[in-house]
PDB file of C-alpha atoms in Angstrom:
ATOM      1  CA  UNK A   1       0.000   0.000   0.000  1.00 48.00           C
ATOM      2  CA  UNK A   2       2.803   2.426   0.880  1.00 45.00           C
ATOM      3  CA  UNK A   3       4.504   2.017  -2.505  1.00 51.00           C
ATOM      4  CA  UNK A   4       1.249   2.795  -4.286  1.00 49.00           C
ATOM      5  CA  UNK A   5       0.527   5.907  -2.211  1.00 47.00           C
ATOM      6  CA  UNK A   6       3.999   7.467  -2.438  1.00 43.00           C
ATOM      7  CA  UNK A   7       3.534   8.792  -6.003  1.00 47.00           C
ATOM      8  CA  UNK A   8       0.031  10.077  -5.195  1.00 49.00           C
ATOM      9  CA  UNK A   9       0.780  12.226  -2.145  1.00 56.00           C
ATOM     10  CA  UNK A  10       3.476  14.820  -1.449  1.00 68.00           C
ATOM     11  CA  UNK A  11       4.482  13.350   1.897  1.00 74.00           C
ATOM     12  CA  UNK A  12       3.617  10.020   3.497  1.00 78.00           C
ATOM     13  CA  UNK A  13       4.052   9.284   7.186  1.00 83.00           C
ATOM     14  CA  UNK A  14       3.206   5.860   8.639  1.00 86.00           C
ATOM     15  CA  UNK A  15       2.604   5.164  12.322  1.00 90.00           C
ATOM     16  CA  UNK A  16       2.389   1.935  14.310  1.00 87.00           C
ATOM     17  CA  UNK A  17       1.598   3.706  17.565  1.00 90.00           C
ATOM     18  CA  UNK A  18      -1.609   5.705  18.045  1.00 92.00           C
ATOM     19  CA  UNK A  19      -0.067   8.051  20.616  1.00 94.00           C
ATOM     20  CA  UNK A  20       2.835   8.914  18.305  1.00 94.00           C
ATOM     21  CA  UNK A  21       0.389   9.640  15.493  1.00 93.00           C
ATOM     22  CA  UNK A  22      -1.763  11.950  17.632  1.00 94.00           C
ATOM     23  CA  UNK A  23       1.321  13.720  18.984  1.00 94.00           C
ATOM     24  CA  UNK A  24       2.640  14.243  15.464  1.00 92.00           C
ATOM     25  CA  UNK A  25      -0.650  15.693  14.192  1.00 92.00           C
ATOM     26  CA  UNK A  26      -0.891  18.039  17.169  1.00 91.00           C
ATOM     27  CA  UNK A  27       2.722  19.168  16.745  1.00 92.00           C
ATOM     28  CA  UNK A  28       2.366  20.354  13.150  1.00 88.00           C
ATOM     29  CA  UNK A  29       2.574  24.141  13.130  1.00 82.00           C
ATOM     30  CA  UNK A  30       2.351  24.804   9.401  1.00 79.00           C
ATOM     31  CA  UNK A  31      -0.804  25.022   7.319  1.00 84.00           C
ATOM     32  CA  UNK A  32      -0.326  21.367   6.407  1.00 84.00           C
ATOM     33  CA  UNK A  33      -3.460  19.528   5.349  1.00 88.00           C
ATOM     34  CA  UNK A  34      -3.714  15.835   6.161  1.00 90.00           C
ATOM     35  CA  UNK A  35      -5.456  13.077   4.270  1.00 90.00           C
ATOM     36  CA  UNK A  36      -5.755  10.426   6.978  1.00 92.00           C
ATOM     37  CA  UNK A  37      -6.029   6.665   6.359  1.00 91.00           C
ATOM     38  CA  UNK A  38      -6.637   4.490   9.398  1.00 94.00           C
ATOM     39  CA  UNK A  39      -7.277   0.798   9.954  1.00 93.00           C
ATOM     40  CA  UNK A  40     -10.716  -0.339  10.982  1.00 92.00           C
ATOM     41  CA  UNK A  41      -9.246  -1.795  14.161  1.00 91.00           C
ATOM     42  CA  UNK A  42      -7.918   1.581  15.325  1.00 91.00           C
ATOM     43  CA  UNK A  43     -10.318   3.836  13.468  1.00 91.00           C
ATOM     44  CA  UNK A  44     -12.872   4.733  16.095  1.00 90.00           C
ATOM     45  CA  UNK A  45     -10.348   5.356  18.878  1.00 91.00           C
ATOM     46  CA  UNK A  46      -8.136   7.527  16.663  1.00 94.00           C
ATOM     47  CA  UNK A  47     -10.789   9.460  14.744  1.00 95.00           C
ATOM     48  CA  UNK A  48     -12.476  10.704  17.909  1.00 93.00           C
ATOM     49  CA  UNK A  49      -9.137  12.299  18.892  1.00 94.00           C
ATOM     50  CA  UNK A  50      -8.327  13.961  15.553  1.00 93.00           C
ATOM     51  CA  UNK A  51     -11.681  14.731  13.942  1.00 94.00           C
ATOM     52  CA  UNK A  52     -11.888  18.357  15.094  1.00 94.00           C
ATOM     53  CA  UNK A  53      -8.369  19.217  13.932  1.00 93.00           C
ATOM     54  CA  UNK A  54      -8.406  21.741  11.090  1.00 92.00           C
ATOM     55  CA  UNK A  55      -5.341  19.947   9.703  1.00 93.00           C
ATOM     56  CA  UNK A  56      -7.417  16.849   8.885  1.00 94.00           C
ATOM     57  CA  UNK A  57      -9.267  17.392   5.615  1.00 92.00           C
ATOM     58  CA  UNK A  58     -10.291  13.816   4.780  1.00 94.00           C
ATOM     59  CA  UNK A  59     -10.439  10.519   6.654  1.00 96.00           C
ATOM     60  CA  UNK A  60     -10.563   7.049   5.097  1.00 94.00           C
ATOM     61  CA  UNK A  61     -10.982   3.753   6.957  1.00 96.00           C
ATOM     62  CA  UNK A  62      -9.303   0.702   5.422  1.00 94.00           C
ATOM     63  CA  UNK A  63     -10.517  -2.583   6.888  1.00 93.00           C
ATOM     64  CA  UNK A  64     -11.627  -6.174   6.320  1.00 93.00           C
ATOM     65  CA  UNK A  65     -15.171  -5.849   7.697  1.00 92.00           C
ATOM     66  CA  UNK A  66     -16.675  -2.905   5.838  1.00 92.00           C
ATOM     67  CA  UNK A  67     -20.203  -3.265   7.252  1.00 91.00           C
ATOM     68  CA  UNK A  68     -18.965  -3.323  10.858  1.00 92.00           C
ATOM     69  CA  UNK A  69     -16.977  -0.113  10.473  1.00 92.00           C
ATOM     70  CA  UNK A  70     -19.594   1.713   8.424  1.00 92.00           C
ATOM     71  CA  UNK A  71     -21.893   1.452  11.438  1.00 92.00           C
ATOM     72  CA  UNK A  72     -19.778   3.508  13.851  1.00 91.00           C
ATOM     73  CA  UNK A  73     -18.117   5.711  11.228  1.00 92.00           C
ATOM     74  CA  UNK A  74     -21.263   7.388   9.894  1.00 90.00           C
ATOM     75  CA  UNK A  75     -21.139   9.910  12.742  1.00 92.00           C
ATOM     76  CA  UNK A  76     -17.807  11.247  11.440  1.00 93.00           C
ATOM     77  CA  UNK A  77     -19.060  12.532   8.097  1.00 92.00           C
ATOM     78  CA  UNK A  78     -18.400  14.829   6.279  1.00 94.00           C
ATOM     79  CA  UNK A  79     -14.650  14.463   6.926  1.00 95.00           C
ATOM     80  CA  UNK A  80     -14.887  10.696   6.778  1.00 95.00           C
ATOM     81  CA  UNK A  81     -14.962   9.961   3.070  1.00 95.00           C
ATOM     82  CA  UNK A  82     -15.678   6.260   3.335  1.00 94.00           C
ATOM     83  CA  UNK A  83     -14.866   2.799   4.603  1.00 95.00           C
ATOM     84  CA  UNK A  84     -12.983   0.582   2.177  1.00 95.00           C
ATOM     85  CA  UNK A  85     -11.940  -3.052   2.082  1.00 94.00           C
ATOM     86  CA  UNK A  86     -10.524  -2.873  -1.436  1.00 90.00           C
ATOM     87  CA  UNK A  87      -7.202  -1.083  -1.981  1.00 86.00           C
ATOM     88  CA  UNK A  88      -7.969  -0.131  -5.565  1.00 85.00           C
ATOM     89  CA  UNK A  89     -11.270   1.449  -4.550  1.00 90.00           C
ATOM     90  CA  UNK A  90      -9.469   3.434  -1.835  1.00 86.00           C
ATOM     91  CA  UNK A  91      -6.741   4.596  -4.235  1.00 79.00           C
ATOM     92  CA  UNK A  92      -9.389   5.804  -6.678  1.00 81.00           C
ATOM     93  CA  UNK A  93     -10.708   8.233  -4.051  1.00 76.00           C
TER      94      UNK A  93
END
């Protein structure tokens, strides 16, 4: 997934730790705009912490169980652009 996204975006940062990700987003002082892709497993716990940030312009959830994650994620529209279980469908967005 990372190799496919690198040519599409100007800068790609990957996190394994939720706390590091949140800290990084909160530390950005420039007018950087973030397109945020999160796993279904971590989605709800992370999105609630970042949703109100003006730096986050779009959120995408990538998961295996699309129906499960569409249920909780609907409350995060309009920033949440969708829940995807197909990489090609996500890349097309």
